[in-house]
Amino acid sequence: MTYCVSRWSVGRMLSRLPSLACSFYSTFSSASGTSLSKSSQKCCVLRTAKDGGEEEMKCTSSPTAPLFDFSEYLLSGCEWEQAPPLPDFIGPLCIRNTHDIRGRGLFALEDVRAGSTLLVSNPFALTYNDSNSMRLYQEIISMIKQSRKALYQLASLAGYRDDLVVPPMDTFDPNVSVCDQMIQCIPELDQQRIVNVMNTNCFGGEVRLSDSQPAVQLNGLWLLPSFANHSCTPNANRLFVGKALLMIASRDISMNEEVTISYTNCLLPVRMREEQLDSLGCGFFCECQRCVEERSLEESLFDVTEPFESLHGEAVTELFSLVGKRINSSPTLPACIHLSKLFHALCKKLESLYTITSLQKKWTLASYSYAFLVKCFADYLSSGQKPSFCIHNRVLKLIEYMRCTMPGTMCTLSFIMMLVESAKQQRVDIKLTQTLHRVAMDECIRVYGNQKTDVLHRLMEEALHSIPYL
């Protein structure tokens, strides 16, 4: 759920229906993946009735993720139509009730390392350029008429103001066919409930099928990923390889920990995150620890928050005005320059707030990181050669804070790689250069998953040519 991007930006920005107004990454966010060894897969078949016959859907269900190799797709620019087919996969996950009022969520059944594939989900239903979602609705109706299991799966998803029960994972396991117990549990699905399920669980956004075609609007429903709740400090990313939606662990996840994703751009201040949640029609007010902590600082940071919010859009416009242009002289970028000064003022202000905790400081600086980064990215775009950034302790701390708040973002990866190039140019301490390179490699894994080392190196190099969404 964030905004638009270059071809290498990571695909995580999907909006909830009915708004359907959010950018979709035609690459695939947050990015992601790994390599596919067919011999290591346990392939299973789910048979569904279709036109009086049966349709086979091959999938994978295993406690250990197979290696999904789509390195060619990543390195070729991630054109939607070139995506390799991926089988469905369910990792060490289960559905449980959360400890609070958020309802149901996905939880890890074992410890998971950052970069691991948690699940791969192909769409239950998908349409293009379907502005009022009517064709998507008709496709869903067609699916549940053809398959009793599809009917049960749809009925298990959340609709507004529902009494929700926790469905067994067998509901989404392709190895388990429909049974009488499932059929007895299916509630009546009238038109309003189906619309509610769509509004609550569908994703939509813009995707370019190929470089030669104009962008199209995509609406879709992916089943198991719909159970992932929002967090402003998420531990997983949504990634896309063509139509397949992957969830990749962007942090180490402990057994029994809830697996969360972000519905917003979490590298923005709390008030802007609230506005994004509202515009997406999410229907909730985030009360996570980070949001509570940041709201407690709103009055103290009012003189920073107000100008940041008013200048942010102007700075993005200035930044994208430089894309694809060769500029011999330094452009006038008043909003970017003003935001850069604002970030330094914020750092001083936080140092004067003696009651602020270390965690509050990290989250706050990450929330306003674009105030620093837009000027860096603008300098990079407007220079004839790679610019040299001054690598000092504050810059290194900012990287730490961004990764602490929301790991696995193209924004952070691009910035780290700029610093790597700058360190090489300035011939700074070789240990610092090596450290930055290791951090970049680790962030690349959190963005793209456990790729082969040579693929990760090429993706890191490509990150230098990608200005992420802001």
Short mmCIF file of C-alpha atoms in Angstrom, two decimals:
data_model
loop_
_atom_site.label_atom_id
_atom_site.label_comp_id
_atom_site.label_asym_id
_atom_site.label_seq_id
_atom_site.Cartn_x
_atom_site.Cartn_y
_atom_site.Cartn_z
CA MET A 1 0.00 0.00 0.00
CA THR A 2 2.29 2.70 -1.05
CA TYR A 3 2.97 4.64 -4.10
CA CYS A 4 4.57 4.20 -7.47
CA VAL A 5 7.92 3.10 -8.57
CA SER A 6 10.66 2.30 -10.94
CA ARG A 7 10.88 -1.15 -12.44
CA TRP A 8 13.01 -2.35 -9.56
CA SER A 9 10.80 -1.02 -6.81
CA VAL A 10 9.29 -3.62 -4.67
CA GLY A 11 5.67 -4.72 -5.04
CA ARG A 12 3.91 -4.26 -1.83
CA MET A 13 1.54 -1.39 -2.46
CA LEU A 14 -1.86 -2.84 -2.90
CA SER A 15 -5.01 -1.09 -1.85
CA ARG A 16 -8.08 -2.63 -0.33
CA LEU A 17 -11.35 -2.46 -2.22
CA PRO A 18 -13.55 -0.54 -2.71
CA SER A 19 -11.11 2.34 -3.03
CA LEU A 20 -8.82 0.42 -5.40
CA ALA A 21 -6.60 3.46 -5.43
CA CYS A 22 -3.10 2.47 -4.55
CA SER A 23 0.02 1.73 -6.47
CA PHE A 24 0.95 -1.80 -7.37
CA TYR A 25 4.49 -2.76 -8.15
CA SER A 26 4.90 -4.41 -11.46
CA THR A 27 8.18 -5.77 -10.18
CA PHE A 28 7.41 -7.82 -7.37
CA SER A 29 8.27 -5.65 -2.36
CA SER A 30 8.81 -5.66 -1.10
CA ALA A 31 9.65 -7.10 -2.65
CA SER A 32 11.69 -11.40 -3.42
CA GLY A 33 12.16 -14.94 -3.92
CA THR A 34 14.43 -17.88 -4.05
CA SER A 35 15.30 -20.77 -6.45
CA LEU A 36 13.03 -23.60 -7.50
CA SER A 37 14.24 -27.14 -7.19
CA LYS A 38 11.40 -29.29 -8.54
CA SER A 39 12.95 -32.40 -7.09
CA SER A 40 12.73 -30.91 -3.60
CA GLN A 41 9.03 -30.09 -3.88
CA LYS A 42 6.18 -32.18 -2.67
CA CYS A 43 3.64 -31.55 -5.41
CA CYS A 44 -0.01 -32.14 -4.65
CA VAL A 45 -3.20 -31.93 -6.62
CA LEU A 46 -6.44 -30.21 -5.72
CA ARG A 47 -9.27 -31.29 -7.98
CA THR A 48 -12.15 -28.88 -8.49
CA ALA A 49 -15.24 -29.42 -10.55
CA LYS A 50 -15.29 -27.43 -13.78
CA ASP A 51 -17.79 -27.79 -16.59
CA GLY A 52 -18.72 -31.24 -15.33
CA GLY A 53 -15.11 -32.36 -15.25
CA GLU A 54 -12.12 -31.81 -13.04
CA GLU A 55 -9.37 -29.20 -13.10
CA GLU A 56 -5.94 -29.91 -11.64
CA MET A 57 -4.11 -27.26 -9.62
CA LYS A 58 -0.64 -28.34 -8.58
CA CYS A 59 0.65 -26.89 -5.34
CA THR A 60 3.26 -27.33 -2.68
CA SER A 61 2.65 -27.80 1.01
CA SER A 62 5.67 -28.39 3.18
CA PRO A 63 7.12 -27.16 6.47
CA THR A 64 10.32 -26.24 4.62
CA ALA A 65 10.14 -23.78 1.72
CA PRO A 66 11.39 -25.04 -1.62
CA LEU A 67 13.77 -22.75 -3.46
CA PHE A 68 11.81 -20.68 -5.95
CA ASP A 69 14.20 -19.65 -8.70
CA PHE A 70 12.98 -16.61 -10.58
CA SER A 71 16.32 -14.85 -10.84
CA GLU A 72 15.92 -14.35 -14.61
CA TYR A 73 12.62 -12.62 -13.96
CA LEU A 74 14.19 -10.33 -11.39
CA LEU A 75 17.21 -9.49 -13.50
CA SER A 76 15.24 -8.94 -16.71
CA GLY A 77 13.23 -6.10 -15.18
CA CYS A 78 10.29 -8.00 -13.73
CA GLU A 79 7.87 -7.66 -16.63
CA TRP A 80 4.53 -9.09 -15.54
CA GLU A 81 4.06 -11.30 -18.61
CA GLN A 82 7.53 -12.84 -18.24
CA ALA A 83 6.89 -14.14 -14.73
CA PRO A 84 7.45 -17.89 -14.32
CA PRO A 85 4.52 -19.90 -12.91
CA LEU A 86 4.95 -20.69 -9.23
CA PRO A 87 3.09 -23.40 -7.31
CA ASP A 88 1.17 -22.47 -4.19
CA PHE A 89 3.16 -23.03 -1.02
CA ILE A 90 2.21 -22.86 2.66
CA GLY A 91 5.12 -22.56 5.07
CA PRO A 92 5.16 -22.97 8.86
CA LEU A 93 2.03 -20.88 9.43
CA CYS A 94 -1.29 -21.21 11.18
CA ILE A 95 -4.36 -19.02 11.68
CA ARG A 96 -5.16 -18.00 15.26
CA ASN A 97 -7.10 -15.36 17.12
CA THR A 98 -4.97 -12.39 18.14
CA HIS A 99 -4.63 -11.44 21.79
CA ASP A 100 -6.52 -8.17 21.17
CA ILE A 101 -9.56 -6.99 19.21
CA ARG A 102 -7.95 -7.33 15.77
CA GLY A 103 -9.53 -10.74 15.24
CA ARG A 104 -7.62 -13.44 13.38
CA GLY A 105 -4.06 -13.41 12.14
CA LEU A 106 -1.22 -15.54 10.77
CA PHE A 107 1.26 -16.99 13.28
CA ALA A 108 4.60 -18.76 12.86
CA LEU A 109 4.72 -22.41 13.93
CA GLU A 110 8.52 -22.36 14.19
CA ASP A 111 11.41 -19.91 14.21
CA VAL A 112 11.84 -18.33 10.77
CA ARG A 113 14.94 -16.55 9.44
CA ALA A 114 14.74 -13.26 7.57
CA GLY A 115 14.56 -13.86 3.81
CA SER A 116 12.57 -17.10 4.14
CA THR A 117 9.49 -17.68 2.01
CA LEU A 118 6.45 -17.93 4.29
CA LEU A 119 3.89 -18.62 1.59
CA VAL A 120 3.20 -18.42 -2.12
CA SER A 121 -0.39 -17.75 -3.14
CA ASN A 122 -1.88 -17.62 -6.61
CA PRO A 123 -5.03 -15.52 -6.98
CA PHE A 124 -8.44 -16.94 -6.19
CA ALA A 125 -9.84 -14.43 -8.69
CA LEU A 126 -8.21 -11.68 -10.76
CA THR A 127 -9.36 -9.04 -13.26
CA TYR A 128 -7.82 -6.12 -15.17
CA ASN A 129 -9.28 -2.66 -15.83
CA ASP A 130 -12.35 -3.56 -13.78
CA SER A 131 -13.11 -0.16 -12.27
CA ASN A 132 -16.31 -1.09 -10.43
CA SER A 133 -15.14 -4.64 -9.61
CA MET A 134 -18.17 -6.18 -11.28
CA ARG A 135 -16.14 -8.62 -13.38
CA LEU A 136 -14.20 -9.63 -10.28
CA TYR A 137 -17.48 -10.26 -8.50
CA GLN A 138 -18.73 -12.38 -11.41
CA GLU A 139 -15.48 -14.36 -11.47
CA ILE A 140 -15.80 -15.08 -7.74
CA ILE A 141 -19.42 -16.18 -8.23
CA SER A 142 -18.28 -18.48 -11.03
CA MET A 143 -15.55 -19.95 -8.83
CA ILE A 144 -17.84 -20.81 -5.91
CA LYS A 145 -20.44 -22.32 -8.23
CA GLN A 146 -17.83 -24.65 -9.72
CA SER A 147 -16.15 -25.72 -6.50
CA ARG A 148 -17.54 -26.49 -3.05
CA LYS A 149 -14.09 -26.01 -1.57
CA ALA A 150 -13.84 -22.57 -3.18
CA LEU A 151 -17.19 -21.74 -1.58
CA TYR A 152 -15.90 -22.84 1.82
CA GLN A 153 -12.66 -20.88 1.37
CA LEU A 154 -14.49 -17.69 0.46
CA ALA A 155 -16.89 -18.11 3.38
CA SER A 156 -13.93 -18.32 5.78
CA LEU A 157 -12.68 -14.84 4.87
CA ALA A 158 -13.61 -11.79 6.89
CA GLY A 159 -16.51 -9.56 5.99
CA TYR A 160 -17.65 -6.49 7.90
CA ARG A 161 -19.11 -7.06 11.40
CA ASP A 162 -18.86 -10.83 11.11
CA ASP A 163 -18.72 -13.35 13.93
CA LEU A 164 -15.39 -14.84 12.89
CA VAL A 165 -14.25 -18.34 13.61
CA VAL A 166 -10.73 -19.61 13.03
CA PRO A 167 -10.74 -21.84 9.94
CA PRO A 168 -8.45 -24.88 9.97
CA MET A 169 -5.39 -24.62 7.74
CA ASP A 170 -6.85 -27.56 5.80
CA THR A 171 -9.15 -24.96 4.28
CA PHE A 172 -6.23 -23.65 2.24
CA ASP A 173 -4.18 -26.83 1.98
CA PRO A 174 -4.29 -28.06 -1.62
CA ASN A 175 -3.76 -31.64 -0.36
CA VAL A 176 -7.07 -31.67 1.48
CA SER A 177 -10.23 -32.04 -0.55
CA VAL A 178 -13.64 -30.81 0.53
CA CYS A 179 -15.36 -32.88 3.21
CA ASP A 180 -18.85 -33.10 4.72
CA GLN A 181 -17.71 -31.24 7.84
CA MET A 182 -16.62 -28.31 5.69
CA ILE A 183 -19.90 -28.25 3.81
CA GLN A 184 -21.91 -28.20 7.02
CA CYS A 185 -19.97 -25.16 8.23
CA ILE A 186 -20.58 -23.01 5.15
CA PRO A 187 -22.76 -20.00 6.01
CA GLU A 188 -25.20 -18.62 3.50
CA LEU A 189 -23.34 -16.36 1.07
CA ASP A 190 -25.68 -13.66 -0.15
CA GLN A 191 -24.63 -10.85 -2.45
CA GLN A 192 -23.93 -8.41 0.40
CA ARG A 193 -21.65 -10.82 2.25
CA ILE A 194 -19.64 -11.52 -0.91
CA VAL A 195 -19.25 -7.78 -1.49
CA ASN A 196 -18.16 -7.37 2.14
CA VAL A 197 -15.57 -10.12 1.71
CA MET A 198 -14.28 -8.38 -1.42
CA ASN A 199 -14.12 -4.98 0.31
CA THR A 200 -12.24 -6.43 3.25
CA ASN A 201 -9.81 -8.75 1.49
CA CYS A 202 -9.21 -7.79 -2.15
CA PHE A 203 -6.21 -5.86 -3.37
CA GLY A 204 -6.05 -3.49 -6.30
CA GLY A 205 -3.53 -1.29 -8.03
CA GLU A 206 -1.69 -0.40 -11.18
CA VAL A 207 0.54 -2.82 -13.06
CA ARG A 208 2.36 -2.67 -16.39
CA LEU A 209 2.09 -6.01 -18.15
CA SER A 210 5.08 -5.15 -20.36
CA ASP A 211 7.15 -2.12 -21.29
CA SER A 212 5.33 -1.89 -24.62
CA GLN A 213 1.85 -1.75 -23.08
CA PRO A 214 0.12 0.96 -21.06
CA ALA A 215 -0.47 0.37 -17.37
CA VAL A 216 -3.65 -1.44 -16.39
CA GLN A 217 -5.64 -1.56 -13.16
CA LEU A 218 -5.56 -4.89 -11.40
CA ASN A 219 -8.12 -6.21 -8.86
CA GLY A 220 -7.56 -9.51 -7.14
CA LEU A 221 -8.28 -11.78 -4.21
CA TRP A 222 -5.55 -13.91 -2.64
CA LEU A 223 -6.89 -16.17 0.11
CA LEU A 224 -4.37 -16.97 2.85
CA PRO A 225 -2.50 -13.62 2.62
CA SER A 226 -5.81 -11.94 3.52
CA PHE A 227 -5.33 -13.13 7.11
CA ALA A 228 -2.11 -11.10 7.58
CA ASN A 229 -2.75 -8.11 9.84
CA HIS A 230 -1.21 -4.66 9.60
CA SER A 231 1.69 -3.44 11.72
CA CYS A 232 3.68 -0.21 11.66
CA THR A 233 6.74 -2.35 12.50
CA PRO A 234 6.04 -5.34 10.22
CA ASN A 235 8.07 -8.53 10.07
CA ALA A 236 7.09 -9.64 6.55
CA ASN A 237 6.77 -8.24 3.04
CA ARG A 238 4.27 -8.93 0.28
CA LEU A 239 6.05 -9.72 -2.96
CA PHE A 240 4.79 -10.38 -6.45
CA VAL A 241 6.10 -12.63 -9.19
CA GLY A 242 3.51 -12.04 -11.85
CA LYS A 243 0.18 -13.06 -10.39
CA ALA A 244 1.72 -15.05 -7.53
CA LEU A 245 1.82 -13.24 -4.18
CA LEU A 246 4.68 -14.21 -1.90
CA MET A 247 5.13 -13.37 1.74
CA ILE A 248 8.79 -13.10 2.73
CA ALA A 249 10.06 -12.77 6.29
CA SER A 250 11.76 -9.36 6.51
CA ARG A 251 12.95 -10.04 10.07
CA ASP A 252 13.75 -13.13 12.08
CA ILE A 253 10.37 -14.35 13.36
CA SER A 254 10.04 -16.38 16.56
CA MET A 255 7.78 -19.39 17.02
CA ASN A 256 4.21 -18.30 17.91
CA GLU A 257 4.92 -14.70 16.83
CA GLU A 258 2.27 -13.08 14.64
CA VAL A 259 3.32 -12.51 11.02
CA THR A 260 2.42 -8.96 10.02
CA ILE A 261 2.70 -6.77 6.94
CA SER A 262 2.24 -3.04 6.44
CA TYR A 263 -0.82 -1.63 4.70
CA THR A 264 0.89 1.80 4.57
CA ASN A 265 4.29 3.33 3.95
CA CYS A 266 5.75 2.91 7.43
CA LEU A 267 8.63 5.29 6.69
CA LEU A 268 6.22 8.21 7.12
CA PRO A 269 5.01 10.03 10.27
CA VAL A 270 2.08 8.63 12.23
CA ARG A 271 -0.44 11.22 10.99
CA MET A 272 0.33 10.44 7.35
CA ARG A 273 0.10 6.71 8.05
CA GLU A 274 -3.33 7.29 9.60
CA GLU A 275 -4.44 9.18 6.49
CA GLN A 276 -3.28 6.32 4.26
CA LEU A 277 -5.16 3.74 6.32
CA ASP A 278 -8.27 5.89 6.14
CA SER A 279 -7.99 6.49 2.38
CA LEU A 280 -7.62 2.74 1.81
CA GLY A 281 -10.84 2.08 3.69
CA CYS A 282 -9.15 -0.19 6.22
CA GLY A 283 -11.71 0.67 8.87
CA PHE A 284 -9.39 0.72 11.89
CA PHE A 285 -7.22 3.11 13.86
CA CYS A 286 -3.77 1.67 14.52
CA GLU A 287 -2.97 1.41 18.23
CA CYS A 288 0.39 -0.35 18.00
CA GLN A 289 3.18 0.68 20.37
CA ARG A 290 4.92 2.72 17.70
CA CYS A 291 1.79 4.75 16.88
CA VAL A 292 1.07 5.37 20.56
CA GLU A 293 4.66 6.47 21.21
CA GLU A 294 4.73 8.78 18.18
CA ARG A 295 1.39 10.36 19.04
CA SER A 296 2.77 11.22 22.48
CA LEU A 297 5.41 13.37 20.72
CA GLU A 298 3.04 15.16 18.32
CA GLU A 299 2.81 18.35 20.38
CA SER A 300 6.60 18.52 20.86
CA LEU A 301 7.23 17.98 17.14
CA PHE A 302 4.44 20.16 15.76
CA ASP A 303 6.90 22.66 14.23
CA VAL A 304 8.49 19.75 12.32
CA THR A 305 5.36 17.78 11.44
CA GLU A 306 3.43 20.62 9.84
CA PRO A 307 6.14 21.74 7.35
CA PHE A 308 7.08 18.12 6.60
CA GLU A 309 3.52 17.25 5.59
CA SER A 310 3.13 20.40 3.48
CA LEU A 311 6.50 19.98 1.73
CA HIS A 312 6.48 16.22 1.22
CA GLY A 313 4.34 16.26 -1.93
CA GLU A 314 6.34 19.15 -3.44
CA ALA A 315 9.62 17.33 -2.76
CA VAL A 316 8.33 14.17 -4.46
CA THR A 317 7.29 16.26 -7.47
CA GLU A 318 10.75 17.84 -7.62
CA LEU A 319 12.37 14.42 -7.35
CA PHE A 320 10.36 12.81 -10.13
CA SER A 321 10.85 15.83 -12.37
CA LEU A 322 14.53 14.79 -12.52
CA VAL A 323 13.86 11.19 -13.59
CA GLY A 324 15.26 10.41 -17.03
CA LYS A 325 16.84 13.83 -17.50
CA ARG A 326 20.47 14.81 -17.91
CA ILE A 327 21.12 17.99 -15.99
CA ASN A 328 24.39 19.84 -16.37
CA SER A 329 23.77 22.45 -13.69
CA SER A 330 22.43 22.01 -10.18
CA PRO A 331 18.62 22.28 -10.32
CA THR A 332 16.64 24.44 -7.93
CA LEU A 333 14.99 22.11 -5.45
CA PRO A 334 13.53 24.33 -2.71
CA ALA A 335 11.28 21.67 -1.14
CA CYS A 336 14.04 19.03 -1.03
CA ILE A 337 16.49 21.53 0.45
CA HIS A 338 13.96 22.73 3.01
CA LEU A 339 13.17 19.15 4.06
CA SER A 340 16.88 18.38 4.43
CA LYS A 341 17.27 21.32 6.82
CA LEU A 342 14.11 20.20 8.61
CA PHE A 343 15.63 16.77 9.26
CA HIS A 344 18.70 18.27 10.90
CA ALA A 345 16.43 20.48 13.03
CA LEU A 346 14.51 17.36 14.05
CA CYS A 347 17.71 15.62 15.16
CA LYS A 348 18.60 18.56 17.41
CA LYS A 349 15.09 18.73 18.81
CA LEU A 350 15.09 15.03 19.71
CA GLU A 351 18.43 15.44 21.48
CA SER A 352 16.86 18.16 23.65
CA LEU A 353 13.92 15.95 24.65
CA TYR A 354 15.45 14.19 27.63
CA THR A 355 12.40 12.04 28.33
CA ILE A 356 12.41 10.38 24.90
CA THR A 357 13.31 6.70 24.85
CA SER A 358 15.83 5.15 22.49
CA LEU A 359 13.05 3.31 20.69
CA GLN A 360 11.00 6.50 20.27
CA LYS A 361 14.03 8.21 18.76
CA LYS A 362 14.61 5.38 16.28
CA TRP A 363 10.97 5.25 15.17
CA THR A 364 10.67 9.04 14.91
CA LEU A 365 13.80 9.50 12.79
CA ALA A 366 12.70 6.62 10.56
CA SER A 367 9.28 8.30 10.20
CA TYR A 368 10.91 11.46 8.92
CA SER A 369 13.72 9.76 7.00
CA TYR A 370 12.43 11.03 3.64
CA ALA A 371 13.19 14.56 4.82
CA PHE A 372 16.84 13.52 4.60
CA LEU A 373 16.63 11.07 1.68
CA VAL A 374 14.80 13.17 -0.93
CA LYS A 375 17.77 15.56 -1.15
CA CYS A 376 20.19 12.62 -1.43
CA PHE A 377 18.18 10.98 -4.20
CA ALA A 378 17.72 14.33 -5.97
CA ASP A 379 21.47 14.94 -5.88
CA TYR A 380 22.02 11.46 -7.28
CA LEU A 381 19.57 12.02 -10.15
CA SER A 382 20.79 15.48 -11.03
CA SER A 383 24.54 14.79 -11.05
CA GLY A 384 26.43 13.79 -14.16
CA GLN A 385 28.46 11.34 -12.10
CA LYS A 386 27.81 9.45 -8.91
CA PRO A 387 27.73 12.00 -6.10
CA SER A 388 29.82 11.64 -2.98
CA PHE A 389 27.82 11.50 0.22
CA CYS A 390 29.42 12.42 3.48
CA ILE A 391 29.40 9.21 5.48
CA HIS A 392 29.15 10.11 9.14
CA ASN A 393 27.68 8.61 12.27
CA ARG A 394 24.26 10.24 11.83
CA VAL A 395 23.87 8.71 8.36
CA LEU A 396 24.83 5.26 9.61
CA LYS A 397 22.42 5.59 12.53
CA LEU A 398 19.60 6.56 10.15
CA ILE A 399 20.13 3.31 8.21
CA GLU A 400 19.95 1.40 11.48
CA TYR A 401 16.72 3.18 12.46
CA MET A 402 15.05 2.59 9.08
CA ARG A 403 15.91 -1.10 9.19
CA CYS A 404 14.79 -1.35 12.80
CA THR A 405 11.41 0.19 11.90
CA MET A 406 10.66 -1.37 8.52
CA PRO A 407 13.28 -3.78 7.18
CA GLY A 408 13.36 -4.94 3.61
CA THR A 409 12.58 -1.79 1.61
CA MET A 410 13.98 -0.66 -1.73
CA CYS A 411 14.34 2.82 -0.29
CA THR A 412 16.81 1.64 2.34
CA LEU A 413 18.62 -0.67 -0.07
CA SER A 414 19.10 2.10 -2.64
CA PHE A 415 20.39 4.48 0.00
CA ILE A 416 22.88 1.96 1.40
CA MET A 417 24.20 1.21 -2.09
CA MET A 418 24.70 4.95 -2.72
CA LEU A 419 26.79 5.04 0.44
CA VAL A 420 28.77 1.98 -0.72
CA GLU A 421 29.62 3.73 -4.00
CA SER A 422 30.44 6.93 -2.15
CA ALA A 423 32.74 5.07 0.24
CA LYS A 424 34.60 3.56 -2.72
CA GLN A 425 34.98 6.99 -4.33
CA GLN A 426 36.23 8.61 -1.17
CA ARG A 427 38.49 5.62 -0.44
CA VAL A 428 37.36 5.59 3.14
CA ASP A 429 38.37 2.90 5.59
CA ILE A 430 38.07 -0.44 3.82
CA LYS A 431 36.37 -1.96 6.87
CA LEU A 432 33.59 0.64 6.66
CA THR A 433 33.07 -0.12 2.96
CA GLN A 434 32.91 -3.84 3.68
CA THR A 435 30.49 -3.26 6.53
CA LEU A 436 28.19 -1.18 4.31
CA HIS A 437 28.34 -3.87 1.65
CA ARG A 438 27.37 -6.57 4.16
CA VAL A 439 24.46 -4.43 5.38
CA ALA A 440 23.35 -3.90 1.77
CA MET A 441 23.49 -7.66 1.14
CA ASP A 442 21.42 -8.33 4.24
CA GLU A 443 18.84 -5.73 3.24
CA CYS A 444 18.69 -7.16 -0.28
CA ILE A 445 17.85 -10.58 1.18
CA ARG A 446 15.04 -8.99 3.21
CA VAL A 447 13.74 -7.32 0.03
CA TYR A 448 14.11 -10.16 -2.48
CA GLY A 449 14.40 -13.25 -0.32
CA ASN A 450 17.14 -15.88 -0.29
CA GLN A 451 18.50 -15.50 -3.79
CA LYS A 452 21.80 -16.90 -5.01
CA THR A 453 24.78 -14.73 -4.07
CA ASP A 454 25.56 -13.65 -7.64
CA VAL A 455 21.92 -12.69 -8.17
CA LEU A 456 21.91 -10.63 -4.96
CA HIS A 457 25.03 -8.78 -6.10
CA ARG A 458 23.39 -7.88 -9.39
CA LEU A 459 20.21 -6.78 -7.64
CA MET A 460 22.27 -4.59 -5.32
CA GLU A 461 23.93 -2.97 -8.34
CA GLU A 462 20.53 -2.43 -9.94
CA ALA A 463 19.35 -0.71 -6.75
CA LEU A 464 21.68 2.15 -7.64
CA HIS A 465 19.57 2.79 -10.74
CA SER A 466 16.29 2.67 -8.89
CA ILE A 467 14.76 5.64 -7.17
CA PRO A 468 12.13 4.12 -4.90
CA TYR A 469 8.63 5.41 -4.35
CA LEU A 470 8.37 8.20 -1.83
#
